[in-house]
GROMACS .gro file of C-alpha atoms in nm:
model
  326
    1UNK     CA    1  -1.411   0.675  -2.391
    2UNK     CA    2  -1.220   0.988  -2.439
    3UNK     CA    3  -0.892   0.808  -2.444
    4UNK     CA    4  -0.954   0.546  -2.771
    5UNK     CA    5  -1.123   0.825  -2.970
    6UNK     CA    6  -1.088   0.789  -3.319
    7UNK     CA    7  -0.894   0.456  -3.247
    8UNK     CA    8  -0.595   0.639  -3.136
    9UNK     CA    9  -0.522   0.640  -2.753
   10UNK     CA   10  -0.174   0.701  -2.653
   11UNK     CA   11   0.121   0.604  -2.487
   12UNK     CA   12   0.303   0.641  -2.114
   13UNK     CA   13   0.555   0.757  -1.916
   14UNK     CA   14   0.804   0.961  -2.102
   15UNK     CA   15   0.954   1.106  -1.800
   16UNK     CA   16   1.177   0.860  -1.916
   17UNK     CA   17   1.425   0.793  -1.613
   18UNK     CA   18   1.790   1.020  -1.677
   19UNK     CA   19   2.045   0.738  -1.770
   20UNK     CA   20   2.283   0.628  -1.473
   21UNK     CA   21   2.599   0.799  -1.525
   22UNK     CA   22   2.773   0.478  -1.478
   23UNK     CA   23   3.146   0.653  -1.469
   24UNK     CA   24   3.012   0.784  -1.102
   25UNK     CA   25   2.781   0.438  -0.949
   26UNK     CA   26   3.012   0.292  -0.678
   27UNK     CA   27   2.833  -0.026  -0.647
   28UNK     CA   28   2.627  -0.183  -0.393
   29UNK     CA   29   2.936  -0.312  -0.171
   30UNK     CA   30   3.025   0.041  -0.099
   31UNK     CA   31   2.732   0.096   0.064
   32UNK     CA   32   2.733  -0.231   0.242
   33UNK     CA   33   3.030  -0.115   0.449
   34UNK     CA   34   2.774   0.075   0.655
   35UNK     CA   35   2.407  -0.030   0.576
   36UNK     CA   36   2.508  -0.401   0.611
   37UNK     CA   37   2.142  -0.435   0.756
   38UNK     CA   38   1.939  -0.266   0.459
   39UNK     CA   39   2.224  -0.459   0.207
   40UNK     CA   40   2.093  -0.834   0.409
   41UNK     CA   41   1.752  -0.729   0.301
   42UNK     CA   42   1.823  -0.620  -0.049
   43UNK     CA   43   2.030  -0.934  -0.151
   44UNK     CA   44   1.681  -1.107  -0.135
   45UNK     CA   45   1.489  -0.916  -0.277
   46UNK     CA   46   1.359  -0.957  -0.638
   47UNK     CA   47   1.594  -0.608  -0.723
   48UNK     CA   48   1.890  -0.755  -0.647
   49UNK     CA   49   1.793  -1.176  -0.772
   50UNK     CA   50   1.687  -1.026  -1.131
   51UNK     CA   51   2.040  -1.011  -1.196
   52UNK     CA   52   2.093  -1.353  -1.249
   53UNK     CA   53   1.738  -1.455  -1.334
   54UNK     CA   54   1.637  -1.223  -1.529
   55UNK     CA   55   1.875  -1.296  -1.833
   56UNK     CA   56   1.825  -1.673  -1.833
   57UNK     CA   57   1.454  -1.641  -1.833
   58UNK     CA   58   1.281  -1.740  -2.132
   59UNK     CA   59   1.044  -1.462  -2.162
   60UNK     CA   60   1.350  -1.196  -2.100
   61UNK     CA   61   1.515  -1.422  -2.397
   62UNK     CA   62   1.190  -1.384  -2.618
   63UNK     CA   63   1.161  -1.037  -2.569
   64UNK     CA   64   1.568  -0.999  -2.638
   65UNK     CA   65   1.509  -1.193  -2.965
   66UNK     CA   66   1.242  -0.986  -3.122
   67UNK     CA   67   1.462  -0.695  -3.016
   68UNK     CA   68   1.733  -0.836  -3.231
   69UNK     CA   69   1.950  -0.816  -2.918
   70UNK     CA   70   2.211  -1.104  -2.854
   71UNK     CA   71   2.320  -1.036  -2.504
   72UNK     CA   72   2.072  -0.876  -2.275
   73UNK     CA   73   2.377  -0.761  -2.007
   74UNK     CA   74   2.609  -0.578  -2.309
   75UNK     CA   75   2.247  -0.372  -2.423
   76UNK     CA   76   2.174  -0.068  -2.304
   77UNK     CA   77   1.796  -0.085  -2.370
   78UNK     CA   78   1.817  -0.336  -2.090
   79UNK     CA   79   2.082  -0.170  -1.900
   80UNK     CA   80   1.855   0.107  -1.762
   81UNK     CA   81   1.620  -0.068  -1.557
   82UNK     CA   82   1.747  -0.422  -1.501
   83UNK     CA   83   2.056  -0.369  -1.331
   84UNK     CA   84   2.352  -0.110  -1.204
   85UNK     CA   85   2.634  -0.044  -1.430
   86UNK     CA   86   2.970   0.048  -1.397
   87UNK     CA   87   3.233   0.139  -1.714
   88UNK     CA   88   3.499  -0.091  -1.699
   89UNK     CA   89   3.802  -0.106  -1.929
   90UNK     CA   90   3.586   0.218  -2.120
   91UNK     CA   91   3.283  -0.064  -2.167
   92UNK     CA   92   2.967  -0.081  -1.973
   93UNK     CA   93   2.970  -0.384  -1.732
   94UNK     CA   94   2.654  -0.462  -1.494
   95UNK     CA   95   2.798  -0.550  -1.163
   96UNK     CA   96   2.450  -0.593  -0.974
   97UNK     CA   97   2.049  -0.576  -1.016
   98UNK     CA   98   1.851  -0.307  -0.922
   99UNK     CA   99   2.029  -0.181  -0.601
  100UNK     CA  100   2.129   0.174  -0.428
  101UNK     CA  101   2.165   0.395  -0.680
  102UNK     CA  102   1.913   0.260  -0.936
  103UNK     CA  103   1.706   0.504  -0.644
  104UNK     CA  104   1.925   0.723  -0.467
  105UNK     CA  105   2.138   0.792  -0.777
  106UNK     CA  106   2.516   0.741  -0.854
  107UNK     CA  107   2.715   0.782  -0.546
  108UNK     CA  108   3.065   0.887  -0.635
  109UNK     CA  109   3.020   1.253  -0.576
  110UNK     CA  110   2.797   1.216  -0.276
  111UNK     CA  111   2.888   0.854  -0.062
  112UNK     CA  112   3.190   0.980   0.099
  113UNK     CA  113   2.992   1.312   0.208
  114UNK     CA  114   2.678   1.147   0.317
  115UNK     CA  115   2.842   0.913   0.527
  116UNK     CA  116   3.147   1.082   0.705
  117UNK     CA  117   2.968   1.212   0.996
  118UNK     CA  118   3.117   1.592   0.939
  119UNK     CA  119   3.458   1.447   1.043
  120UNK     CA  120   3.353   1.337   1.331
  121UNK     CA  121   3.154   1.064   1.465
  122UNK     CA  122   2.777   0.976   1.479
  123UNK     CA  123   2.760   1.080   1.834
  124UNK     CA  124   2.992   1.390   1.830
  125UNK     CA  125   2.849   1.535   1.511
  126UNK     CA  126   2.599   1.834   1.605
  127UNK     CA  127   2.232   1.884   1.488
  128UNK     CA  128   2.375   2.133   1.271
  129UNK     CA  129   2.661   1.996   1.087
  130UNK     CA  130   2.432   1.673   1.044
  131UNK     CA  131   2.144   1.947   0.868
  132UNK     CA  132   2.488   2.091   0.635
  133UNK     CA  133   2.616   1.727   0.532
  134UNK     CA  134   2.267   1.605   0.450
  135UNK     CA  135   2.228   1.973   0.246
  136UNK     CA  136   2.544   1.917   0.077
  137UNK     CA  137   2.502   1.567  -0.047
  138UNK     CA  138   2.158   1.668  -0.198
  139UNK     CA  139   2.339   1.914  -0.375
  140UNK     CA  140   2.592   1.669  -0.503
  141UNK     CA  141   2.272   1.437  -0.621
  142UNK     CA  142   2.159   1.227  -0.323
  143UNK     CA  143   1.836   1.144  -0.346
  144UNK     CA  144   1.713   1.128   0.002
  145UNK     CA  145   1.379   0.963   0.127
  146UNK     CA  146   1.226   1.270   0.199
  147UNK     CA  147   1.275   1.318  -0.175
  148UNK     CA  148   0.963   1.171  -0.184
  149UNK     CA  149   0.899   1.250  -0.572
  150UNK     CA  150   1.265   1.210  -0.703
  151UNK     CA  151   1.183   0.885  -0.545
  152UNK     CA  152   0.869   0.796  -0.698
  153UNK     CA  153   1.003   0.934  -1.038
  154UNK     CA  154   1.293   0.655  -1.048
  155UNK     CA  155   1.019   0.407  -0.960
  156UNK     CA  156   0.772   0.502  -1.210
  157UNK     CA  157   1.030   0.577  -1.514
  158UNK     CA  158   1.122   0.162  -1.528
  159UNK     CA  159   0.797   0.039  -1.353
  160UNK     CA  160   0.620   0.224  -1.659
  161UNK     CA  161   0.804   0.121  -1.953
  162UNK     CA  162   0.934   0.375  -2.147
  163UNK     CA  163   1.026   0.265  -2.459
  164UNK     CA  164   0.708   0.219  -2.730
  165UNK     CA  165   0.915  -0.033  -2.962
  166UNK     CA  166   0.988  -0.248  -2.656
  167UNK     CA  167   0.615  -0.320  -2.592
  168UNK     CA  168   0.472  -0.277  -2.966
  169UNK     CA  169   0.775  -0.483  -3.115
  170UNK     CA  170   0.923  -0.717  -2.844
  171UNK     CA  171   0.612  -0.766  -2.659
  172UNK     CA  172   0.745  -0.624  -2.284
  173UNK     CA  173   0.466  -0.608  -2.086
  174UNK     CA  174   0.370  -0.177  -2.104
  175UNK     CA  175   0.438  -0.145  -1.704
  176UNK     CA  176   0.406  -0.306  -1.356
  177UNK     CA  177   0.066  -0.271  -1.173
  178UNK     CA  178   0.275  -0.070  -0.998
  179UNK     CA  179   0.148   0.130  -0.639
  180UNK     CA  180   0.390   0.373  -0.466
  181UNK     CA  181   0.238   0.306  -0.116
  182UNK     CA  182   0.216  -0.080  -0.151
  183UNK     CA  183   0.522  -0.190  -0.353
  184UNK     CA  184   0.783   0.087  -0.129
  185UNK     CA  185   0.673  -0.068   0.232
  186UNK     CA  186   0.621  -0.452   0.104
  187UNK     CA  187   0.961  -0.673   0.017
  188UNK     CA  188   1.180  -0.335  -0.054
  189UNK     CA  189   1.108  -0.171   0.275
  190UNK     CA  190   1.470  -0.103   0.481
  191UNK     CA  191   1.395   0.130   0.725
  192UNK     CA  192   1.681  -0.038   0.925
  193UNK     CA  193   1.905   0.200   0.974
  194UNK     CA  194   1.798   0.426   1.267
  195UNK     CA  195   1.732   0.072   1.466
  196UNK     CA  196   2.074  -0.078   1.398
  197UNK     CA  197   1.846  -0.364   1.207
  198UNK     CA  198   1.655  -0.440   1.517
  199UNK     CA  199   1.314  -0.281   1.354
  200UNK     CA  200   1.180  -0.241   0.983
  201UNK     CA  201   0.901  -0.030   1.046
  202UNK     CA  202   0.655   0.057   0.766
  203UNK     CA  203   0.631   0.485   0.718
  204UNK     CA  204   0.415   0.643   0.912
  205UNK     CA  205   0.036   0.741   0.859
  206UNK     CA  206   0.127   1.078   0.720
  207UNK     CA  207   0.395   0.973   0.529
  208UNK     CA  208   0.203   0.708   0.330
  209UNK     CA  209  -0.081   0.929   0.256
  210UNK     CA  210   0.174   1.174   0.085
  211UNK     CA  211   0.333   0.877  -0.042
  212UNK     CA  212   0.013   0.801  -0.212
  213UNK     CA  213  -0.091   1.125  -0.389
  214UNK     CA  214   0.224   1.164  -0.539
  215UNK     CA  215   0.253   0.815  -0.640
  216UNK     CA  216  -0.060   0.870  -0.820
  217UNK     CA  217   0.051   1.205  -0.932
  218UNK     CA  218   0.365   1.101  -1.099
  219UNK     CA  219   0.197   0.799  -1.230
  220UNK     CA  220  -0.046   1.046  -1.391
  221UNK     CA  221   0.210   1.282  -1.529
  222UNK     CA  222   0.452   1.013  -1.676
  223UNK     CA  223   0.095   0.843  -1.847
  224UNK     CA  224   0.081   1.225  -1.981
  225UNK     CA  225   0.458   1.235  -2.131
  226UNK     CA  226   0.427   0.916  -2.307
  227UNK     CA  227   0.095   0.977  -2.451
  228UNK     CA  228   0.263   1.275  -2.605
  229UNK     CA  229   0.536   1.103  -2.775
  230UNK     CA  230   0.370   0.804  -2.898
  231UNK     CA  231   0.404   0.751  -3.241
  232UNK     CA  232   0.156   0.433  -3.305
  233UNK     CA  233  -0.204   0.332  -3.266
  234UNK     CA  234  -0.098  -0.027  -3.104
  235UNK     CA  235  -0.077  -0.200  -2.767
  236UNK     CA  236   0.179   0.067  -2.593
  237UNK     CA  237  -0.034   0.324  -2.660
  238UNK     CA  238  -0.358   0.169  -2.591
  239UNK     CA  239  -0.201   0.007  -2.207
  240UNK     CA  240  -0.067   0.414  -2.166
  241UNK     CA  241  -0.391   0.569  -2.248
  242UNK     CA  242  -0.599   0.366  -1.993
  243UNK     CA  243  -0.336   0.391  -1.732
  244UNK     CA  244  -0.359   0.746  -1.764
  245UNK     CA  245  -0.687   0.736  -1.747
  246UNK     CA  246  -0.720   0.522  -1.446
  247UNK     CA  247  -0.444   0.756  -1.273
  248UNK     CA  248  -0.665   1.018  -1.292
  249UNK     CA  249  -0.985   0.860  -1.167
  250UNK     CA  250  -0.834   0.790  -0.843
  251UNK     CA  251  -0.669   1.112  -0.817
  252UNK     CA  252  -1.026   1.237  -0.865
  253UNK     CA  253  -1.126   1.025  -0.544
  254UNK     CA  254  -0.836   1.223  -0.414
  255UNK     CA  255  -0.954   1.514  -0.462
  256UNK     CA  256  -1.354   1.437  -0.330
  257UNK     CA  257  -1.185   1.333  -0.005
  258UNK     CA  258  -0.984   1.653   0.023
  259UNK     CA  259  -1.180   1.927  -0.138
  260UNK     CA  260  -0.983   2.206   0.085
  261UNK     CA  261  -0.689   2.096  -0.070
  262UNK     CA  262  -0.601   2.312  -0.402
  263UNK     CA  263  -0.307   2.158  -0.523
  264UNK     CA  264  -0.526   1.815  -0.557
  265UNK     CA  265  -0.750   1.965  -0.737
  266UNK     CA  266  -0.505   2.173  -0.946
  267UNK     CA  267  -0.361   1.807  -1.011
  268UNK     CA  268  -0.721   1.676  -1.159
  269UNK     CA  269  -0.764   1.947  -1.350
  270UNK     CA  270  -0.415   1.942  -1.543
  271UNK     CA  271  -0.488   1.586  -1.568
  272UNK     CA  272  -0.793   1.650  -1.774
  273UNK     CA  273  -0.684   1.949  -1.969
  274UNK     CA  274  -0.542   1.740  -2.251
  275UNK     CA  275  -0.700   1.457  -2.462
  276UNK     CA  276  -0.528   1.106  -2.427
  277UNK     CA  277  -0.475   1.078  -2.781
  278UNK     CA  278  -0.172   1.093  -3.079
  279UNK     CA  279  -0.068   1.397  -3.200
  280UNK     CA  280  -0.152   1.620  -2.890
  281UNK     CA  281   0.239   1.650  -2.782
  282UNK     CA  282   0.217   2.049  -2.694
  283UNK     CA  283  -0.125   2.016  -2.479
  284UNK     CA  284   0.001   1.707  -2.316
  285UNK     CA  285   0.382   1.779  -2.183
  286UNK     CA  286   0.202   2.103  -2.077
  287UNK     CA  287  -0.027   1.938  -1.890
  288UNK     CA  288   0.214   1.717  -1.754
  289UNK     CA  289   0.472   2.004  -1.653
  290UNK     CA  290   0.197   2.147  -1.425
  291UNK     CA  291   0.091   1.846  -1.233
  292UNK     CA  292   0.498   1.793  -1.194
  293UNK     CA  293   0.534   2.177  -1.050
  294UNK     CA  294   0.220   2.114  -0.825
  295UNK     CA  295   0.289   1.816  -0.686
  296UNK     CA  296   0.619   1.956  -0.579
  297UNK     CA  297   0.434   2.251  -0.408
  298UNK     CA  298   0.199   2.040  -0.252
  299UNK     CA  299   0.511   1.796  -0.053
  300UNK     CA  300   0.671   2.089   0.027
  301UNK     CA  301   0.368   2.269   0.172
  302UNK     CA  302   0.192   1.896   0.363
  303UNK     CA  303   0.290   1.612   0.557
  304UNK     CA  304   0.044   1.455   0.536
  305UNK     CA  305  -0.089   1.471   0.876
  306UNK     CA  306  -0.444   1.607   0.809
  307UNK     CA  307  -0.530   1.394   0.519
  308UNK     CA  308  -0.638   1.164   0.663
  309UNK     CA  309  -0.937   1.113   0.448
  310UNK     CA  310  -0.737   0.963   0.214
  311UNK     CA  311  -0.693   0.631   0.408
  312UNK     CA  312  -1.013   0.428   0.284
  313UNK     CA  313  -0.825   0.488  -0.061
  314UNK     CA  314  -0.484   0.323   0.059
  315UNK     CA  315  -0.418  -0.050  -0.011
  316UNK     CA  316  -0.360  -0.195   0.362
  317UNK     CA  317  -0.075  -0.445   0.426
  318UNK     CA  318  -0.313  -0.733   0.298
  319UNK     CA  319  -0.215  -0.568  -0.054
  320UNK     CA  320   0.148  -0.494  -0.021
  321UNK     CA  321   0.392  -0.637  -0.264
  322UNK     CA  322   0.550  -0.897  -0.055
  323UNK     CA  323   0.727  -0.869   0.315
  324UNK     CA  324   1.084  -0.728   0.377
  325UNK     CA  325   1.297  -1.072   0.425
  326UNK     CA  326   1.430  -1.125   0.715
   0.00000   0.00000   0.00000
């Protein structure tokens, strides 16, 4: 297979997630003042229970040792996908799992924005200072849900690991068999908030369709970005190659089931352009730049609504990574 030739397949996602710039997270209790619904949900969740468990776990604690790394919650290598952290007293301090801004990003410049109703209330607002708050806090970092591949980025960047000495020297598993469509509406799902918590509907048929092409997409261009910058011929490299490789397979299927649809195409292509092996950084990140760039065009231009070819290809609730709790 093209991606162990010569005995050197590569590596995955690279788009390694931007660190949390913990001098602006808020924490998960500021958003609780309002979403006390979607918090209910998240406290049970395994994002918010890995807090605890996660450290006292003996496989976290094998990993940690091989690492040379004597306390997982004061390491940064663990920092950035296990849990939110604050600065306190000019040291990091974790204060919760993954919560809030692990997705939406840090808050501080955005929460008060997002959430003041214009000055006014939820019912006196108008349609069009609603449209200028929303604007505003996207412009001061909110990551929205119909950000749908800021979102899948932040999934992908911890769900793939990105750090080659964490799999090839402590033994972390390479990534999660993770699935944009059937992780997001299984035990995660909150769409609580339009409901007042009376509903937790899963997204809609369009919605999950463009959920999953750019799940696969990003999956595919973060598989790309590690393969570039992987250094060694061993297990990280090897687990990166063939997810790559299997990223682009189904994107392939994609593609067969909507051949009127360039960008997919566009996406296949740039996802065989480059050979999944070491030393092919330049052909690689390039390849992986385009299929970034055209899966933005393609969300902006679809909704999804006339895919749907693409639904034999979803995994149906039977495959969904747990339910909501209630």
């Amino acid at each position: 297979m093209v991606f162990l030739l010569a005995a050197i397949a590569s590596a995955t996602s690279q788009t390694v997630k931007k660190p949390q710039n913990h001098k602006k997270i808020v924490g998960p209790n500021a958003c609780a003042e309002c979403h006390k619904e979607t918090t209910e949900i998240w406290k049970k969740t395994h994002h918010a229970t890995t807090f605890k468990k996660m450290p006292r776990s003996k496989e976290a604690r094998k990993i940690a040792n091989k690492m040379k790394i004597k306390r997982i919650k004061s390491e940064s290598l663990c920092l950035t996908c296990h849990f939110t952290t604050q600065i306190k007293r000019k040291k990091k301090k974790p204060i919760a799992g993954i919560s809030c801004e692990s997705c939406h990003s840090a808050g501080k410049d955005w929460e008060k924005v997002h959430s003041e109703f214009s000055g006014k209330t939820e019912k006196t607002e108008s349609k069009a200072e609603e449209a200028k708050r929303w604007k505003k806090s996207e412009k001061l970092g909110m990551i929205r849900p119909s950000a749908i591949y800021k979102l899948a980025k932040n999934c992908y960047s911890c769900h793939v690991v990105p750090q080659e000495k964490l799999v090839n020297i402590g033994g972390h598993p390479a990534g999660s068999a993770f699935e944009l469509v059937s992780w997001s509406q299984g035990e995660v799902r909150h769409n609580v908030w339009y409901s007042k918590g009376k509903t937790n509907k899963q997204a809609g048929a369009g919605r999950k369709r463009i959920l999953y092409i750019t799940g696969l997409a990003v999956e595919l261009e973060t598989a790309l970005r590690s393969v570039a910058v992987a250094t060694k011929s061993k297990v990280y490299a090897f687990r990166m190659a063939r997810r790559a490789d299997a990223a682009r397979k189904k994107m392939k299927k994609v593609a067969a089931a909507l051949p009127k649809t360039g960008e997919v195409a566009k996406i296949v292509e740039l996802g065989y352009s480059a050979g999944l092996k070491l030393n092919n950084k330049k052909a690689l990140l390039t390849a992986a730049k385009g299929i970034a760039s055209t899966s933005l065009a393609l969300i902006a231009k679809y909704d999804g609504s006339t895919f749907g070819a693409v639904d034999p290809l979803i995994p149906n609730e039977s495959k969904y990574k747990g339910k909501p709790p209630k």
